[in-house]
DNA sequence: CTCGACTCCTGTTAGC
DNA sequence: TGCTAACAGGAGTCGA
């Protein structure tokens, strides 16, 4: 599903839109527009403008336009970005393997004839104008150990829930969180503030490696834990029956043996 | 401010 | 074969 890794892949795909002018907009699904935005408003705001940058912050993809308007794209759990008929990602966990244009919720048509499409079967994504980027924490790709210690590894909230809190660290979704904690040998229900300095360092080290691995391998579904994230799954490290719990409101798989 | 519970969305799949 | 119900999770809202 689209987590920070997928958003970075989308961002690279969206680089193809930089320098191009927007001729028209398709916003057929008003529900998909967030913050009270209407199709008429978004059309007026972006038509005739040129894309000058594509940026990622956590799970938010931002297109900067030449008049400082910012277009915020969110992908929910099933959204994909398609630029000029090129999808940067073909497979998304929990999404459909079909490819139906009826799921195009937002389209920018460029003056040169190409287009940028946000295709989201389950409509959990959305489009906003001038999104509040400051509400997001430091992006997981660049967060430093000290920032993790100060903003993530604090309080009595379960560690897993903390990692999913986008205001503290942006871009970690359910699969990245489970894989990171599994590799780091940390129990997802541990109080976030209970980690020692060494455990914080270990957490950051594994997070960075997980992000790099997932980026290299093409998405957040490519983890070593992933095949075992099913009912009755066994830990790929030691064969122990995995625990399946709901933590932070999300299905969480972890190993009772080596995650402490 | 913090935090857990709840709600939204719909394609897919398990099970009868 | 056809149907129903459960399931998936990112993000916003609400109340304690």
Coordinates of C-alpha atoms (C1' of nucleotides) in Angstrom, one line a residue:
Chain A
X1 CA 0.0 0.0 0.0
X2 CA 1.2 3.6 -0.4
X3 CA 3.5 4.4 2.4
X4 CA 6.5 6.7 2.4
X5 CA 8.3 4.4 0.0
X6 CA 5.6 4.4 -2.6
X7 CA 5.2 8.2 -2.3
X8 CA 8.9 8.6 -3.0
X9 CA 8.4 6.4 -6.1
X10 CA 5.4 8.4 -7.1
X11 CA 7.4 11.6 -6.6
X12 CA 10.1 10.3 -9.0
X13 CA 7.3 9.6 -11.5
X14 CA 5.9 13.0 -11.0
X15 CA 9.2 14.6 -11.9
X16 CA 8.0 14.0 -15.5
X17 CA 5.3 16.6 -14.9
X18 CA 7.8 19.3 -13.9
X19 CA 8.1 22.1 -16.5
X20 CA 4.8 21.3 -18.1
X21 CA 1.7 23.5 -18.2
X22 CA -1.8 22.4 -17.2
X23 CA -4.4 22.8 -19.9
X24 CA -7.4 21.3 -18.0
X25 CA -8.5 19.4 -14.9
X26 CA -10.7 16.4 -14.4
X27 CA -12.2 16.2 -10.9
X28 CA -15.2 13.9 -11.4
X29 CA -15.4 12.9 -7.8
X30 CA -16.1 15.8 -5.5
X31 CA -15.7 13.6 -2.4
X32 CA -12.1 13.2 -3.4
X33 CA -11.5 16.9 -3.0
X34 CA -10.6 17.8 0.6
X35 CA -11.0 20.8 2.7
X36 CA -14.2 22.0 1.1
X37 CA -12.5 22.3 -2.3
X38 CA -14.9 22.2 -5.3
X39 CA -14.1 21.1 -8.9
X40 CA -14.6 24.7 -10.1
X41 CA -12.2 26.0 -7.5
X42 CA -9.4 23.6 -8.2
X43 CA -9.9 24.0 -11.9
X44 CA -9.6 27.8 -11.6
X45 CA -6.5 27.5 -9.3
X46 CA -4.4 25.2 -11.5
X47 CA -5.5 25.7 -15.1
X48 CA -2.8 27.6 -17.1
X49 CA -0.2 27.1 -14.4
X50 CA 3.1 25.2 -14.8
X51 CA 4.4 22.5 -12.5
X52 CA 7.8 23.6 -11.1
X53 CA 8.5 20.9 -8.5
X54 CA 7.3 17.5 -7.2
X55 CA 8.0 17.0 -3.5
X56 CA 7.3 14.2 -1.0
X57 CA 6.7 14.6 2.7
X58 CA 5.6 11.5 4.4
X59 CA 2.6 10.1 2.6
X60 CA 1.9 13.5 1.0
X61 CA 2.9 14.3 -2.6
X62 CA 3.1 18.0 -3.3
X63 CA 3.1 19.6 -6.8
X64 CA 4.4 23.1 -6.6
X65 CA 3.0 25.4 -9.3
X66 CA 4.6 28.6 -10.8
X67 CA 2.4 30.9 -8.7
X68 CA 3.2 29.2 -5.4
X69 CA 0.0 27.3 -5.4
X70 CA 0.6 23.8 -4.0
X71 CA -1.4 20.8 -5.0
X72 CA -1.5 18.1 -2.3
X73 CA -2.0 14.5 -3.4
X74 CA -2.9 11.7 -1.0
X75 CA -3.2 8.1 -2.0
X76 CA -4.9 6.3 0.9
X77 CA -4.2 2.6 0.7
X78 CA -5.0 1.9 -2.9
X79 CA -4.1 5.1 -4.8
X80 CA -1.6 5.1 -7.7
X81 CA 0.0 7.8 -9.7
X82 CA 0.0 7.5 -13.5
X83 CA 1.9 10.0 -15.6
X84 CA 1.6 9.8 -19.4
X85 CA 0.2 6.3 -19.0
X86 CA 3.3 5.2 -17.1
X87 CA 2.5 3.8 -13.6
X88 CA 5.5 4.0 -11.4
X89 CA 4.1 1.1 -9.4
X90 CA 2.1 -1.8 -10.9
X91 CA 1.4 -3.7 -7.8
X92 CA -0.1 -2.5 -4.5
X93 CA -0.8 -4.7 -1.6
X94 CA -4.6 -4.7 -0.8
X95 CA -5.4 -2.9 -4.0
X96 CA -6.9 -4.2 -7.2
X97 CA -4.8 -5.9 -9.9
X98 CA -7.2 -4.5 -12.4
X99 CA -6.5 -1.2 -14.0
X100 CA -9.8 0.6 -14.5
X101 CA -9.9 4.2 -15.8
X102 CA -13.2 4.6 -14.0
X103 CA -11.0 4.8 -10.8
X104 CA -9.4 8.0 -12.0
X105 CA -10.4 10.5 -9.3
X106 CA -8.2 13.4 -10.4
X107 CA -6.5 14.2 -13.6
X108 CA -4.3 17.0 -14.8
X109 CA -4.2 17.3 -18.6
X110 CA -1.0 19.0 -19.9
X111 CA -0.9 21.3 -22.8
X112 CA 1.5 18.9 -24.6
X113 CA -1.2 16.2 -24.6
X114 CA 0.1 14.1 -21.7
X115 CA -1.6 13.8 -18.3
X116 CA -1.1 13.0 -14.6
X117 CA -3.7 10.7 -13.1
X118 CA -4.5 9.7 -9.5
X119 CA -6.2 6.3 -9.8
X120 CA -7.7 5.1 -6.5
X121 CA -10.3 2.2 -6.5
X122 CA -11.3 2.7 -2.8
X123 CA -11.3 6.5 -2.8
X124 CA -9.4 6.7 0.5
X125 CA -6.9 9.2 -1.1
X126 CA -7.7 12.8 -1.8
X127 CA -6.6 16.1 -3.3
X128 CA -6.2 19.4 -1.5
X129 CA -4.9 22.9 -2.3
X130 CA -2.1 24.3 -0.2
X131 CA -2.0 21.4 2.3
X132 CA -0.7 22.0 5.8
X133 CA 2.7 20.4 5.5
X134 CA 3.8 21.7 8.9
X135 CA 1.3 19.3 10.5
X136 CA 3.5 16.5 9.4
X137 CA 6.5 15.3 11.4
X138 CA 10.0 14.9 9.9
X139 CA 10.1 12.7 6.9
X140 CA 11.1 9.1 7.7
X141 CA 13.7 9.1 5.0
X142 CA 15.7 11.9 6.6
X143 CA 14.8 11.7 10.3
X144 CA 17.8 11.7 12.7
X145 CA 18.3 9.5 15.8
X146 CA 18.0 12.5 18.1
X147 CA 14.6 13.5 16.5
X148 CA 13.4 9.9 16.9
X149 CA 14.4 10.0 20.6
X150 CA 12.7 13.3 21.2
X151 CA 9.5 12.9 19.2
X152 CA 8.9 9.2 18.7
X153 CA 10.4 7.4 21.6
X154 CA 8.4 9.2 24.3
X155 CA 5.3 8.5 26.3
X156 CA 3.3 5.4 27.3
X157 CA 1.7 4.9 23.9
X158 CA 2.7 1.6 22.2
X159 CA 5.8 2.0 20.0
X160 CA 3.9 0.8 17.0
X161 CA 1.2 3.5 17.4
X162 CA 3.9 6.1 17.7
X163 CA 5.6 5.1 14.5
X164 CA 2.2 5.5 12.7
X165 CA 1.7 9.0 14.1
X166 CA 2.3 11.2 11.1
X167 CA 2.7 14.3 13.2
X168 CA 5.8 12.8 14.8
X169 CA 7.4 10.9 12.0
X170 CA 5.9 11.2 8.5
X171 CA 5.8 8.3 6.0
X172 CA 5.7 5.2 8.2
X173 CA 2.7 3.0 7.4
X174 CA 1.6 -0.3 8.8
X175 CA 3.9 -2.5 6.7
X176 CA 7.0 -0.4 7.2
X177 CA 6.3 -0.3 10.9
X178 CA 5.8 -4.1 11.3
X179 CA 8.9 -4.9 9.2
X180 CA 11.1 -2.4 11.1
X181 CA 10.1 -3.6 14.5
X182 CA 10.4 -7.2 13.5
X183 CA 13.9 -6.6 12.2
X184 CA 14.9 -4.5 15.2
X185 CA 13.6 -7.2 17.6
X186 CA 11.3 -4.7 19.4
X187 CA 7.9 -5.5 20.7
X188 CA 5.2 -3.3 19.1
X189 CA 3.3 -2.9 22.4
X190 CA 6.3 -1.6 24.4
X191 CA 5.7 1.9 25.7
X192 CA 7.4 4.2 23.2
X193 CA 9.2 5.9 26.1
X194 CA 10.7 2.7 27.4
X195 CA 13.3 2.4 24.8
X196 CA 16.9 2.7 25.9
X197 CA 19.3 4.9 23.9
X198 CA 20.8 1.8 22.3
X199 CA 17.3 0.6 21.3
X200 CA 16.5 3.9 19.7
X201 CA 19.7 3.7 17.7
X202 CA 18.8 0.2 16.6
X203 CA 15.3 1.3 15.7
X204 CA 16.6 4.1 13.5
X205 CA 19.2 1.9 11.9
X206 CA 16.6 -0.7 10.9
X207 CA 14.1 1.9 9.8
X208 CA 16.7 3.3 7.4
X209 CA 17.6 -0.1 6.1
X210 CA 13.9 -1.1 5.6
X211 CA 13.2 2.1 3.7
X212 CA 16.2 1.6 1.5
X213 CA 15.4 -2.0 0.9
X214 CA 11.7 -1.3 0.1
X215 CA 12.7 1.5 -2.3
X216 CA 15.1 -0.8 -4.1
X217 CA 12.7 -3.7 -4.3
X218 CA 9.7 -1.6 -5.4
X219 CA 7.4 -1.1 -2.5
X220 CA 6.4 -1.6 1.1
X221 CA 5.0 -5.1 0.4
X222 CA 8.5 -6.5 -0.3
X223 CA 9.5 -7.1 3.3
X224 CA 10.8 -10.4 4.7
X225 CA 8.0 -10.4 7.2
X226 CA 5.4 -9.8 4.6
X227 CA 4.8 -13.3 3.4
X228 CA 4.2 -14.4 7.0
X229 CA 1.7 -11.5 7.7
X230 CA -1.2 -13.9 7.5
X231 CA -3.3 -15.7 10.2
X232 CA -1.2 -18.6 11.4
X233 CA 2.0 -17.2 9.9
X234 CA 5.4 -18.2 11.3
X235 CA 8.3 -16.0 12.1
X236 CA 10.8 -16.1 9.1
X237 CA 13.7 -15.8 11.6
X238 CA 12.9 -18.5 14.1
X239 CA 9.7 -20.3 13.1
X240 CA 7.8 -19.1 16.1
X241 CA 4.0 -18.6 15.6
X242 CA 3.5 -14.9 15.0
X243 CA 1.2 -12.8 17.2
X244 CA -1.6 -11.1 15.4
X245 CA -2.9 -8.2 17.4
X246 CA -4.5 -4.8 16.8
X247 CA -2.2 -2.1 17.9
X248 CA -2.7 1.6 17.2
X249 CA -5.9 0.6 15.4
X250 CA -4.0 -1.5 12.8
X251 CA -3.5 -5.2 12.4
X252 CA 0.0 -6.0 13.8
X253 CA 2.1 -9.1 13.3
X254 CA 5.1 -9.7 15.6
X255 CA 7.2 -12.5 16.9
X256 CA 6.7 -13.4 20.6
X257 CA 10.2 -14.9 20.7
X258 CA 12.6 -12.4 19.4
X259 CA 10.7 -9.1 19.6
X260 CA 11.1 -7.8 23.2
Chain B
dC1 C1' -2.1 18.6 24.5
dT2 C1' -2.7 13.7 24.5
dC3 C1' -4.9 9.5 23.2
dG4 C1' -8.2 5.9 22.1
dA5 C1' -12.4 4.9 19.7
dC6 C1' -15.0 5.5 15.8
dT7 C1' -16.0 6.3 10.8
dC8 C1' -15.3 6.7 6.0
dC9 C1' -14.4 4.2 1.5
dT10 C1' -15.0 -0.4 -1.8
dG11 C1' -12.5 -4.4 -4.2
dT12 C1' -11.4 -8.9 -2.9
dT13 C1' -12.0 -13.2 -0.8
dA14 C1' -13.5 -16.8 2.4
dG15 C1' -17.3 -19.4 3.4
dC16 C1' -21.9 -21.2 3.2
Chain C
dT1 C1' -23.3 -20.7 -8.8
dG2 C1' -24.5 -16.8 -6.2
dC3 C1' -24.7 -14.5 -2.3
dT4 C1' -23.1 -12.3 2.2
dA5 C1' -20.0 -10.8 5.5
dA6 C1' -15.5 -9.9 6.9
dC7 C1' -11.3 -7.7 5.9
dA8 C1' -7.8 -4.3 4.6
dG9 C1' -5.6 0.8 6.5
dG10 C1' -4.7 6.1 6.0
dA11 C1' -6.7 10.0 7.9
dG12 C1' -10.0 13.0 10.1
dT13 C1' -13.2 13.8 13.9
dC14 C1' -14.8 13.6 18.6
dG15 C1' -15.0 13.1 23.5
dA16 C1' -12.6 12.1 27.8

